[in-house]
Amino acid sequence: MTKSCLSCLVLKSFLSSPLQMIIGDIGDCAITKDPRTGEWFLLQTIPGFRFRSLRNQQNHTTSLQYFRNIVDNIRFGRPQQPSEVLGRYFQPNYKNLLNLIPFQEITYIDPSPIGRGDKGVVHRAVWSCPRKIGMWSAETIDVALKSLKVPGTQDLEHFMRELDASFAAFQSKAIGCIELLGILMTPPREAHSISNRPISVLQTETLFLVLEFATEGSIIGYLNRTLTGQQSDWPVIIRFISNLANGLERVHDQGIIHRDIHPGNVLVTSRKDRGMPNRELPREPIALISDLGEGQLINNQSLGRACYGDPRYWAPEIRNSNTYSKASDVYAMGRLVADIVAVNWQIASNNGVVSKLIPQVLLEMIVNCQNPFPERRPSISEICQTLEDVRMSEKHNDLVLIPIDPEVLQSFISQSGNEPSGSSSSEIPT
């Protein structure tokens, strides 16, 4: 065999390896061979190396967004960067990924809040988004602005904790999560007079999270408006619960405990592709996890031992020792699934349906998630896999519906919230 043929075989073997994917990624690579040793080398540009590193750490969408933001900031002449606004709170991983939305692009702010909590207020606003790379056109979209309730050092630190958690879990349209679009700072008071936007309800020089606007509101409200109480509702319910599980899995994968799972923090929207020509086509509504205001990094034990959120969704270990974990999030999810089932039952009852049926997979999920012992609850990944298997099984034709007394199920849920007694019953109530 000639030397040139041997080189061709080596090259072919080289290109058929996983490195072929690297070379074909964004066309920034080349190969070369040392004529003395015959050893092959891969040449990568620094941007290409950064692209692939981000993709491995996050996902393909995030790596694309990193470079698109660099170019867009130059194209639009952004006068400020997030690092200037956040100062010492700016994190290196925010660079070229966290958007600072210019206030002049916010063309309307609804003075009436659409949400209000202990530490924040949410307003609906309209963002005139310019045509960015990857968009067919500029467009105007509804967004949600979440602010601190009272400005101050402690509130700013709370805001930054929520920003850190939201940036980790909610960027790049993560599956099952509300999208973090960026941050916004209201201008100084003297700048208010140059704008006709109704922002008098907002604090000056205050930071906001800019979030995807959920078009359909909270999940319980949406289900009350759309369910019929018929058996055909169950595939829809399972799809929403699967969305919820995927969102919580994303949060947990980022090393975050949500700590505040309840119906008000699970929203429904008909998501559209921004700036795309087909964005007006109807989309299937999806459920999204939102609000990481009480989210906590799993390895962060410095946030105190207080209880947060709705007591009905507290696991026994929270009631007894204020102990939060991934398992306590799973417990809250099980309670929320039971509430969703109850909504369907109530609608069925209003329509004259007497018998109460429930898919066996949901009943088992409620029972397992509500186990009083956290170590015996399933992981969110196991729940996701179970739901995916159900959704893929002949379009729900294999759903097994079983009758159950609602009072028995409610009694089981109430007992599961009590302190464990040393033994745990995971039997399905009948």
PDB file of N, CA and C in Angstrom, residues 212-309:
ATOM      1  N   GLU A 212     -41.073  35.502  30.309  1.00  0.00           N
ATOM      2  CA  GLU A 212     -42.119  35.119  29.362  1.00  0.00           C
ATOM      3  C   GLU A 212     -43.491  35.318  30.002  1.00  0.00           C
ATOM      4  N   PHE A 213     -44.427  35.869  29.238  1.00  0.00           N
ATOM      5  CA  PHE A 213     -45.790  36.080  29.737  1.00  0.00           C
ATOM      6  C   PHE A 213     -46.620  34.830  29.463  1.00  0.00           C
ATOM      7  N   ALA A 214     -47.226  34.275  30.511  1.00  0.00           N
ATOM      8  CA  ALA A 214     -48.062  33.077  30.367  1.00  0.00           C
ATOM      9  C   ALA A 214     -49.461  33.504  29.938  1.00  0.00           C
ATOM     10  N   THR A 215     -49.829  33.154  28.727  1.00  0.00           N
ATOM     11  CA  THR A 215     -51.072  33.664  28.129  1.00  0.00           C
ATOM     12  C   THR A 215     -52.327  33.132  28.797  1.00  0.00           C
ATOM     13  N   GLU A 216     -52.243  31.974  29.446  1.00  0.00           N
ATOM     14  CA  GLU A 216     -53.452  31.338  29.982  1.00  0.00           C
ATOM     15  C   GLU A 216     -53.542  31.373  31.499  1.00  0.00           C
ATOM     16  N   GLY A 217     -52.575  31.985  32.173  1.00  0.00           N
ATOM     17  CA  GLY A 217     -52.641  32.092  33.626  1.00  0.00           C
ATOM     18  C   GLY A 217     -52.259  30.807  34.346  1.00  0.00           C
ATOM     19  N   SER A 218     -52.749  30.649  35.582  1.00  0.00           N
ATOM     20  CA  SER A 218     -52.379  29.504  36.409  1.00  0.00           C
ATOM     21  C   SER A 218     -53.037  28.229  35.909  1.00  0.00           C
ATOM     22  N   ILE A 219     -52.434  27.102  36.255  1.00  0.00           N
ATOM     23  CA  ILE A 219     -52.898  25.826  35.716  1.00  0.00           C
ATOM     24  C   ILE A 219     -54.298  25.463  36.200  1.00  0.00           C
ATOM     25  N   ILE A 220     -54.605  25.724  37.474  1.00  0.00           N
ATOM     26  CA  ILE A 220     -55.929  25.366  37.992  1.00  0.00           C
ATOM     27  C   ILE A 220     -57.003  26.210  37.320  1.00  0.00           C
ATOM     28  N   GLY A 221     -56.742  27.501  37.152  1.00  0.00           N
ATOM     29  CA  GLY A 221     -57.710  28.361  36.469  1.00  0.00           C
ATOM     30  C   GLY A 221     -57.941  27.923  35.037  1.00  0.00           C
ATOM     31  N   TYR A 222     -56.857  27.562  34.354  1.00  0.00           N
ATOM     32  CA  TYR A 222     -56.988  27.121  32.960  1.00  0.00           C
ATOM     33  C   TYR A 222     -57.789  25.832  32.870  1.00  0.00           C
ATOM     34  N   LEU A 223     -57.494  24.876  33.737  1.00  0.00           N
ATOM     35  CA  LEU A 223     -58.212  23.602  33.698  1.00  0.00           C
ATOM     36  C   LEU A 223     -59.687  23.791  34.028  1.00  0.00           C
ATOM     37  N   ASN A 224     -59.985  24.671  34.957  1.00  0.00           N
ATOM     38  CA  ASN A 224     -61.392  24.949  35.281  1.00  0.00           C
ATOM     39  C   ASN A 224     -62.146  25.499  34.078  1.00  0.00           C
ATOM     40  N   ARG A 225     -61.443  26.237  33.215  1.00  0.00           N
ATOM     41  CA  ARG A 225     -62.092  26.832  32.044  1.00  0.00           C
ATOM     42  C   ARG A 225     -62.219  25.859  30.880  1.00  0.00           C
ATOM     43  N   THR A 226     -61.361  24.851  30.815  1.00  0.00           N
ATOM     44  CA  THR A 226     -61.271  24.064  29.584  1.00  0.00           C
ATOM     45  C   THR A 226     -61.648  22.593  29.718  1.00  0.00           C
ATOM     46  N   LEU A 227     -61.554  22.013  30.905  1.00  0.00           N
ATOM     47  CA  LEU A 227     -61.890  20.596  31.043  1.00  0.00           C
ATOM     48  C   LEU A 227     -63.394  20.381  30.942  1.00  0.00           C
ATOM     49  N   THR A 228     -63.763  19.178  30.534  1.00  0.00           N
ATOM     50  CA  THR A 228     -65.186  18.836  30.362  1.00  0.00           C
ATOM     51  C   THR A 228     -65.662  17.809  31.370  1.00  0.00           C
ATOM     52  N   GLY A 229     -64.726  17.172  32.086  1.00  0.00           N
ATOM     53  CA  GLY A 229     -65.109  16.115  33.012  1.00  0.00           C
ATOM     54  C   GLY A 229     -65.236  14.762  32.351  1.00  0.00           C
ATOM     55  N   GLN A 230     -64.919  14.673  31.063  1.00  0.00           N
ATOM     56  CA  GLN A 230     -65.001  13.413  30.332  1.00  0.00           C
ATOM     57  C   GLN A 230     -63.652  12.679  30.393  1.00  0.00           C
ATOM     58  N   GLN A 231     -63.690  11.393  30.033  1.00  0.00           N
ATOM     59  CA  GLN A 231     -62.457  10.607  30.043  1.00  0.00           C
ATOM     60  C   GLN A 231     -61.422  11.158  29.061  1.00  0.00           C
ATOM     61  N   SER A 232     -61.887  11.855  28.033  1.00  0.00           N
ATOM     62  CA  SER A 232     -60.962  12.442  27.053  1.00  0.00           C
ATOM     63  C   SER A 232     -60.087  13.535  27.656  1.00  0.00           C
ATOM     64  N   ASP A 233     -60.419  13.985  28.873  1.00  0.00           N
ATOM     65  CA  ASP A 233     -59.594  14.998  29.539  1.00  0.00           C
ATOM     66  C   ASP A 233     -58.272  14.426  30.046  1.00  0.00           C
ATOM     67  N   TRP A 234     -58.229  13.129  30.331  1.00  0.00           N
ATOM     68  CA  TRP A 234     -57.055  12.584  31.005  1.00  0.00           C
ATOM     69  C   TRP A 234     -55.763  12.716  30.198  1.00  0.00           C
ATOM     70  N   PRO A 235     -55.763  12.495  28.880  1.00  0.00           N
ATOM     71  CA  PRO A 235     -54.515  12.726  28.137  1.00  0.00           C
ATOM     72  C   PRO A 235     -54.016  14.165  28.251  1.00  0.00           C
ATOM     73  N   VAL A 236     -54.947  15.122  28.271  1.00  0.00           N
ATOM     74  CA  VAL A 236     -54.558  16.532  28.422  1.00  0.00           C
ATOM     75  C   VAL A 236     -53.934  16.751  29.795  1.00  0.00           C
ATOM     76  N   ILE A 237     -54.569  16.201  30.825  1.00  0.00           N
ATOM     77  CA  ILE A 237     -54.059  16.348  32.187  1.00  0.00           C
ATOM     78  C   ILE A 237     -52.677  15.715  32.313  1.00  0.00           C
ATOM     79  N   ILE A 238     -52.513  14.527  31.747  1.00  0.00           N
ATOM     80  CA  ILE A 238     -51.213  13.850  31.827  1.00  0.00           C
ATOM     81  C   ILE A 238     -50.145  14.655  31.084  1.00  0.00           C
ATOM     82  N   ARG A 239     -50.511  15.271  29.975  1.00  0.00           N
ATOM     83  CA  ARG A 239     -49.547  16.106  29.240  1.00  0.00           C
ATOM     84  C   ARG A 239     -49.089  17.276  30.102  1.00  0.00           C
ATOM     85  N   PHE A 240     -50.023  17.936  30.791  1.00  0.00           N
ATOM     86  CA  PHE A 240     -49.648  19.062  31.649  1.00  0.00           C
ATOM     87  C   PHE A 240     -48.777  18.604  32.820  1.00  0.00           C
ATOM     88  N   ILE A 241     -49.127  17.471  33.415  1.00  0.00           N
ATOM     89  CA  ILE A 241     -48.328  16.962  34.531  1.00  0.00           C
ATOM     90  C   ILE A 241     -46.934  16.577  34.042  1.00  0.00           C
ATOM     91  N   SER A 242     -46.849  16.057  32.823  1.00  0.00           N
ATOM     92  CA  SER A 242     -45.547  15.746  32.236  1.00  0.00           C
ATOM     93  C   SER A 242     -44.737  17.021  32.023  1.00  0.00           C
ATOM     94  N   ASN A 243     -45.382  18.099  31.543  1.00  0.00           N
ATOM     95  CA  ASN A 243     -44.707  19.400  31.425  1.00  0.00           C
ATOM     96  C   ASN A 243     -44.154  19.841  32.775  1.00  0.00           C
ATOM     97  N   LEU A 244     -44.990  19.734  33.813  1.00  0.00           N
ATOM     98  CA  LEU A 244     -44.591  20.130  35.163  1.00  0.00           C
ATOM     99  C   LEU A 244     -43.385  19.320  35.634  1.00  0.00           C
ATOM    100  N   ALA A 245     -43.430  18.012  35.409  1.00  0.00           N
ATOM    101  CA  ALA A 245     -42.318  17.155  35.828  1.00  0.00           C
ATOM    102  C   ALA A 245     -41.035  17.511  35.078  1.00  0.00           C
ATOM    103  N   ASN A 246     -41.138  17.779  33.773  1.00  0.00           N
ATOM    104  CA  ASN A 246     -39.954  18.165  32.995  1.00  0.00           C
ATOM    105  C   ASN A 246     -39.356  19.470  33.508  1.00  0.00           C
ATOM    106  N   GLY A 247     -40.228  20.418  33.868  1.00  0.00           N
ATOM    107  CA  GLY A 247     -39.744  21.680  34.399  1.00  0.00           C
ATOM    108  C   GLY A 247     -39.030  21.501  35.725  1.00  0.00           C
ATOM    109  N   LEU A 248     -39.616  20.694  36.608  1.00  0.00           N
ATOM    110  CA  LEU A 248     -38.986  20.463  37.908  1.00  0.00           C
ATOM    111  C   LEU A 248     -37.681  19.690  37.750  1.00  0.00           C
ATOM    112  N   GLU A 249     -37.628  18.790  36.771  1.00  0.00           N
ATOM    113  CA  GLU A 249     -36.379  18.072  36.507  1.00  0.00           C
ATOM    114  C   GLU A 249     -35.290  19.050  36.071  1.00  0.00           C
ATOM    115  N   ARG A 250     -35.649  20.016  35.233  1.00  0.00           N
ATOM    116  CA  ARG A 250     -34.678  21.024  34.802  1.00  0.00           C
ATOM    117  C   ARG A 250     -34.153  21.805  36.011  1.00  0.00           C
ATOM    118  N   VAL A 251     -35.064  22.208  36.903  1.00  0.00           N
ATOM    119  CA  VAL A 251     -34.667  22.957  38.100  1.00  0.00           C
ATOM    120  C   VAL A 251     -33.711  22.117  38.946  1.00  0.00           C
ATOM    121  N   HIS A 252     -34.063  20.862  39.184  1.00  0.00           N
ATOM    122  CA  HIS A 252     -33.214  19.995  40.002  1.00  0.00           C
ATOM    123  C   HIS A 252     -31.882  19.714  39.322  1.00  0.00           C
ATOM    124  N   ASP A 253     -31.885  19.566  38.001  1.00  0.00           N
ATOM    125  CA  ASP A 253     -30.634  19.307  37.279  1.00  0.00           C
ATOM    126  C   ASP A 253     -29.652  20.468  37.411  1.00  0.00           C
ATOM    127  N   GLN A 254     -30.180  21.670  37.639  1.00  0.00           N
ATOM    128  CA  GLN A 254     -29.323  22.842  37.812  1.00  0.00           C
ATOM    129  C   GLN A 254     -28.897  23.027  39.266  1.00  0.00           C
ATOM    130  N   GLY A 255     -29.190  22.024  40.106  1.00  0.00           N
ATOM    131  CA  GLY A 255     -28.777  22.084  41.503  1.00  0.00           C
ATOM    132  C   GLY A 255     -29.620  23.011  42.348  1.00  0.00           C
ATOM    133  N   ILE A 256     -30.898  23.162  42.010  1.00  0.00           N
ATOM    134  CA  ILE A 256     -31.780  24.100  42.701  1.00  0.00           C
ATOM    135  C   ILE A 256     -32.973  23.353  43.294  1.00  0.00           C
ATOM    136  N   ILE A 257     -33.345  23.702  44.518  1.00  0.00           N
ATOM    137  CA  ILE A 257     -34.592  23.243  45.130  1.00  0.00           C
ATOM    138  C   ILE A 257     -35.599  24.372  44.968  1.00  0.00           C
ATOM    139  N   HIS A 258     -36.773  24.076  44.421  1.00  0.00           N
ATOM    140  CA  HIS A 258     -37.753  25.132  44.153  1.00  0.00           C
ATOM    141  C   HIS A 258     -38.321  25.699  45.450  1.00  0.00           C
ATOM    142  N   ARG A 259     -38.769  24.852  46.353  1.00  0.00           N
ATOM    143  CA  ARG A 259     -39.269  25.193  47.691  1.00  0.00           C
ATOM    144  C   ARG A 259     -40.642  25.855  47.710  1.00  0.00           C
ATOM    145  N   ASP A 260     -41.250  26.089  46.554  1.00  0.00           N
ATOM    146  CA  ASP A 260     -42.540  26.790  46.567  1.00  0.00           C
ATOM    147  C   ASP A 260     -43.443  26.291  45.440  1.00  0.00           C
ATOM    148  N   ILE A 261     -43.552  24.969  45.305  1.00  0.00           N
ATOM    149  CA  ILE A 261     -44.432  24.385  44.297  1.00  0.00           C
ATOM    150  C   ILE A 261     -45.874  24.484  44.778  1.00  0.00           C
ATOM    151  N   HIS A 262     -46.702  25.171  44.028  1.00  0.00           N
ATOM    152  CA  HIS A 262     -48.145  25.232  44.286  1.00  0.00           C
ATOM    153  C   HIS A 262     -48.815  25.708  43.004  1.00  0.00           C
ATOM    154  N   PRO A 263     -50.156  25.651  42.901  1.00  0.00           N
ATOM    155  CA  PRO A 263     -50.823  25.964  41.624  1.00  0.00           C
ATOM    156  C   PRO A 263     -50.491  27.333  41.059  1.00  0.00           C
ATOM    157  N   GLY A 264     -50.282  28.336  41.920  1.00  0.00           N
ATOM    158  CA  GLY A 264     -49.997  29.674  41.428  1.00  0.00           C
ATOM    159  C   GLY A 264     -48.653  29.800  40.752  1.00  0.00           C
ATOM    160  N   ASN A 265     -47.754  28.851  40.993  1.00  0.00           N
ATOM    161  CA  ASN A 265     -46.425  28.884  40.382  1.00  0.00           C
ATOM    162  C   ASN A 265     -46.277  27.903  39.227  1.00  0.00           C
ATOM    163  N   VAL A 266     -47.404  27.358  38.774  1.00  0.00           N
ATOM    164  CA  VAL A 266     -47.421  26.539  37.558  1.00  0.00           C
ATOM    165  C   VAL A 266     -48.375  27.221  36.586  1.00  0.00           C
ATOM    166  N   LEU A 267     -47.830  27.752  35.501  1.00  0.00           N
ATOM    167  CA  LEU A 267     -48.585  28.572  34.561  1.00  0.00           C
ATOM    168  C   LEU A 267     -48.778  27.828  33.244  1.00  0.00           C
ATOM    169  N   VAL A 268     -49.757  28.289  32.478  1.00  0.00           N
ATOM    170  CA  VAL A 268     -50.052  27.678  31.179  1.00  0.00           C
ATOM    171  C   VAL A 268     -49.930  28.749  30.102  1.00  0.00           C
ATOM    172  N   THR A 269     -49.312  28.393  28.990  1.00  0.00           N
ATOM    173  CA  THR A 269     -49.184  29.344  27.892  1.00  0.00           C
ATOM    174  C   THR A 269     -49.252  28.624  26.559  1.00  0.00           C
ATOM    175  N   SER A 270     -49.630  29.362  25.544  1.00  0.00           N
ATOM    176  CA  SER A 270     -49.552  28.880  24.162  1.00  0.00           C
ATOM    177  C   SER A 270     -48.317  29.526  23.557  1.00  0.00           C
ATOM    178  N   ARG A 271     -47.206  28.848  23.638  1.00  0.00           N
ATOM    179  CA  ARG A 271     -45.907  29.410  23.272  1.00  0.00           C
ATOM    180  C   ARG A 271     -45.794  29.561  21.762  1.00  0.00           C
ATOM    181  N   LYS A 272     -45.240  30.698  21.325  1.00  0.00           N
ATOM    182  CA  LYS A 272     -45.022  30.962  19.904  1.00  0.00           C
ATOM    183  C   LYS A 272     -43.558  31.277  19.675  1.00  0.00           C
ATOM    184  N   ASP A 273     -43.105  31.048  18.456  1.00  0.00           N
ATOM    185  CA  ASP A 273     -41.717  31.346  18.107  1.00  0.00           C
ATOM    186  C   ASP A 273     -41.587  32.822  17.767  1.00  0.00           C
ATOM    187  N   ARG A 274     -40.811  33.546  18.586  1.00  0.00           N
ATOM    188  CA  ARG A 274     -40.658  34.976  18.355  1.00  0.00           C
ATOM    189  C   ARG A 274     -39.948  35.247  17.037  1.00  0.00           C
ATOM    190  N   GLY A 275     -40.505  36.184  16.270  1.00  0.00           N
ATOM    191  CA  GLY A 275     -39.859  36.630  15.055  1.00  0.00           C
ATOM    192  C   GLY A 275     -39.929  35.661  13.901  1.00  0.00           C
ATOM    193  N   MET A 276     -40.751  34.628  14.003  1.00  0.00           N
ATOM    194  CA  MET A 276     -40.862  33.649  12.922  1.00  0.00           C
ATOM    195  C   MET A 276     -42.141  33.898  12.133  1.00  0.00           C
ATOM    196  N   PRO A 277     -42.138  33.612  10.820  1.00  0.00           N
ATOM    197  CA  PRO A 277     -43.297  33.936   9.987  1.00  0.00           C
ATOM    198  C   PRO A 277     -44.544  33.136  10.338  1.00  0.00           C
ATOM    199  N   ASN A 278     -44.386  31.969  10.974  1.00  0.00           N
ATOM    200  CA  ASN A 278     -45.545  31.135  11.293  1.00  0.00           C
ATOM    201  C   ASN A 278     -45.970  31.262  12.746  1.00  0.00           C
ATOM    202  N   ARG A 279     -45.529  32.336  13.418  1.00  0.00           N
ATOM    203  CA  ARG A 279     -45.752  32.430  14.859  1.00  0.00           C
ATOM    204  C   ARG A 279     -47.222  32.577  15.229  1.00  0.00           C
ATOM    205  N   GLU A 280     -48.091  32.923  14.277  1.00  0.00           N
ATOM    206  CA  GLU A 280     -49.507  33.052  14.596  1.00  0.00           C
ATOM    207  C   GLU A 280     -50.237  31.713  14.535  1.00  0.00           C
ATOM    208  N   LEU A 281     -49.559  30.661  14.081  1.00  0.00           N
ATOM    209  CA  LEU A 281     -50.199  29.359  14.052  1.00  0.00           C
ATOM    210  C   LEU A 281     -50.481  28.902  15.478  1.00  0.00           C
ATOM    211  N   PRO A 282     -51.649  28.293  15.715  1.00  0.00           N
ATOM    212  CA  PRO A 282     -51.977  27.867  17.080  1.00  0.00           C
ATOM    213  C   PRO A 282     -51.001  26.813  17.579  1.00  0.00           C
ATOM    214  N   ARG A 283     -50.625  26.927  18.838  1.00  0.00           N
ATOM    215  CA  ARG A 283     -49.734  25.969  19.465  1.00  0.00           C
ATOM    216  C   ARG A 283     -50.473  25.263  20.597  1.00  0.00           C
ATOM    217  N   GLU A 284     -50.067  24.050  20.877  1.00  0.00           N
ATOM    218  CA  GLU A 284     -50.653  23.291  21.970  1.00  0.00           C
ATOM    219  C   GLU A 284     -50.242  23.936  23.288  1.00  0.00           C
ATOM    220  N   PRO A 285     -51.202  24.284  24.153  1.00  0.00           N
ATOM    221  CA  PRO A 285     -50.834  24.893  25.438  1.00  0.00           C
ATOM    222  C   PRO A 285     -49.930  23.965  26.245  1.00  0.00           C
ATOM    223  N   ILE A 286     -49.004  24.565  26.969  1.00  0.00           N
ATOM    224  CA  ILE A 286     -48.093  23.793  27.812  1.00  0.00           C
ATOM    225  C   ILE A 286     -48.066  24.399  29.206  1.00  0.00           C
ATOM    226  N   ALA A 287     -47.752  23.560  30.196  1.00  0.00           N
ATOM    227  CA  ALA A 287     -47.612  24.018  31.580  1.00  0.00           C
ATOM    228  C   ALA A 287     -46.139  24.305  31.860  1.00  0.00           C
ATOM    229  N   LEU A 288     -45.883  25.370  32.623  1.00  0.00           N
ATOM    230  CA  LEU A 288     -44.514  25.811  32.882  1.00  0.00           C
ATOM    231  C   LEU A 288     -44.310  26.091  34.366  1.00  0.00           C
ATOM    232  N   ILE A 289     -43.193  25.629  34.898  1.00  0.00           N
ATOM    233  CA  ILE A 289     -42.772  25.992  36.253  1.00  0.00           C
ATOM    234  C   ILE A 289     -42.326  27.451  36.239  1.00  0.00           C
ATOM    235  N   SER A 290     -42.703  28.205  37.266  1.00  0.00           N
ATOM    236  CA  SER A 290     -42.283  29.604  37.356  1.00  0.00           C
ATOM    237  C   SER A 290     -41.873  29.927  38.785  1.00  0.00           C
ATOM    238  N   ASP A 291     -41.375  31.134  38.975  1.00  0.00           N
ATOM    239  CA  ASP A 291     -41.117  31.738  40.284  1.00  0.00           C
ATOM    240  C   ASP A 291     -40.118  30.962  41.133  1.00  0.00           C
ATOM    241  N   LEU A 292     -38.849  31.323  40.978  1.00  0.00           N
ATOM    242  CA  LEU A 292     -37.803  30.765  41.831  1.00  0.00           C
ATOM    243  C   LEU A 292     -37.407  31.760  42.917  1.00  0.00           C
ATOM    244  N   GLY A 293     -38.374  32.580  43.333  1.00  0.00           N
ATOM    245  CA  GLY A 293     -38.104  33.560  44.381  1.00  0.00           C
ATOM    246  C   GLY A 293     -37.658  32.932  45.682  1.00  0.00           C
ATOM    247  N   GLU A 294     -38.114  31.712  45.945  1.00  0.00           N
ATOM    248  CA  GLU A 294     -37.683  30.998  47.145  1.00  0.00           C
ATOM    249  C   GLU A 294     -36.742  29.854  46.800  1.00  0.00           C
ATOM    250  N   GLY A 295     -36.309  29.796  45.531  1.00  0.00           N
ATOM    251  CA  GLY A 295     -35.402  28.728  45.125  1.00  0.00           C
ATOM    252  C   GLY A 295     -34.080  28.806  45.865  1.00  0.00           C
ATOM    253  N   GLN A 296     -33.484  27.643  46.108  1.00  0.00           N
ATOM    254  CA  GLN A 296     -32.248  27.582  46.879  1.00  0.00           C
ATOM    255  C   GLN A 296     -31.306  26.570  46.257  1.00  0.00           C
ATOM    256  N   LEU A 297     -30.033  26.961  46.116  1.00  0.00           N
ATOM    257  CA  LEU A 297     -29.027  26.005  45.669  1.00  0.00           C
ATOM    258  C   LEU A 297     -28.915  24.890  46.695  1.00  0.00           C
ATOM    259  N   ILE A 298     -28.827  23.673  46.209  1.00  0.00           N
ATOM    260  CA  ILE A 298     -28.822  22.515  47.101  1.00  0.00           C
ATOM    261  C   ILE A 298     -27.666  22.577  48.085  1.00  0.00           C
ATOM    262  N   ASN A 299     -26.511  23.124  47.666  1.00  0.00           N
ATOM    263  CA  ASN A 299     -25.348  23.172  48.553  1.00  0.00           C
ATOM    264  C   ASN A 299     -25.274  24.461  49.360  1.00  0.00           C
ATOM    265  N   ASN A 300     -26.338  25.274  49.326  1.00  0.00           N
ATOM    266  CA  ASN A 300     -26.336  26.543  50.063  1.00  0.00           C
ATOM    267  C   ASN A 300     -27.162  26.375  51.327  1.00  0.00           C
ATOM    268  N   GLN A 301     -26.512  26.373  52.460  1.00  0.00           N
ATOM    269  CA  GLN A 301     -27.208  26.198  53.733  1.00  0.00           C
ATOM    270  C   GLN A 301     -27.298  27.509  54.518  1.00  0.00           C
ATOM    271  N   SER A 302     -27.099  28.645  53.831  1.00  0.00           N
ATOM    272  CA  SER A 302     -26.995  29.927  54.535  1.00  0.00           C
ATOM    273  C   SER A 302     -28.251  30.770  54.451  1.00  0.00           C
ATOM    274  N   LEU A 303     -29.354  30.207  53.916  1.00  0.00           N
ATOM    275  CA  LEU A 303     -30.540  31.026  53.700  1.00  0.00           C
ATOM    276  C   LEU A 303     -31.551  30.928  54.831  1.00  0.00           C
ATOM    277  N   GLY A 304     -31.145  30.367  55.981  1.00  0.00           N
ATOM    278  CA  GLY A 304     -32.064  30.310  57.107  1.00  0.00           C
ATOM    279  C   GLY A 304     -32.926  29.061  57.069  1.00  0.00           C
ATOM    280  N   ARG A 305     -33.759  28.920  58.087  1.00  0.00           N
ATOM    281  CA  ARG A 305     -34.542  27.705  58.244  1.00  0.00           C
ATOM    282  C   ARG A 305     -36.032  28.000  58.237  1.00  0.00           C
ATOM    283  N   ALA A 306     -36.446  29.103  57.634  1.00  0.00           N
ATOM    284  CA  ALA A 306     -37.865  29.458  57.615  1.00  0.00           C
ATOM    285  C   ALA A 306     -38.620  28.580  56.631  1.00  0.00           C
ATOM    286  N   CYS A 307     -39.947  28.483  56.858  1.00  0.00           N
ATOM    287  CA  CYS A 307     -40.816  27.766  55.931  1.00  0.00           C
ATOM    288  C   CYS A 307     -41.386  28.760  54.924  1.00  0.00           C
ATOM    289  N   TYR A 308     -41.554  28.321  53.690  1.00  0.00           N
ATOM    290  CA  TYR A 308     -42.010  29.195  52.623  1.00  0.00           C
ATOM    291  C   TYR A 308     -43.231  28.600  51.946  1.00  0.00           C
ATOM    292  N   GLY A 309     -44.017  29.479  51.332  1.00  0.00           N
ATOM    293  CA  GLY A 309     -45.076  29.018  50.453  1.00  0.00           C
ATOM    294  C   GLY A 309     -46.336  28.578  51.160  1.00  0.00           C
TER     295      GLY A 309
END
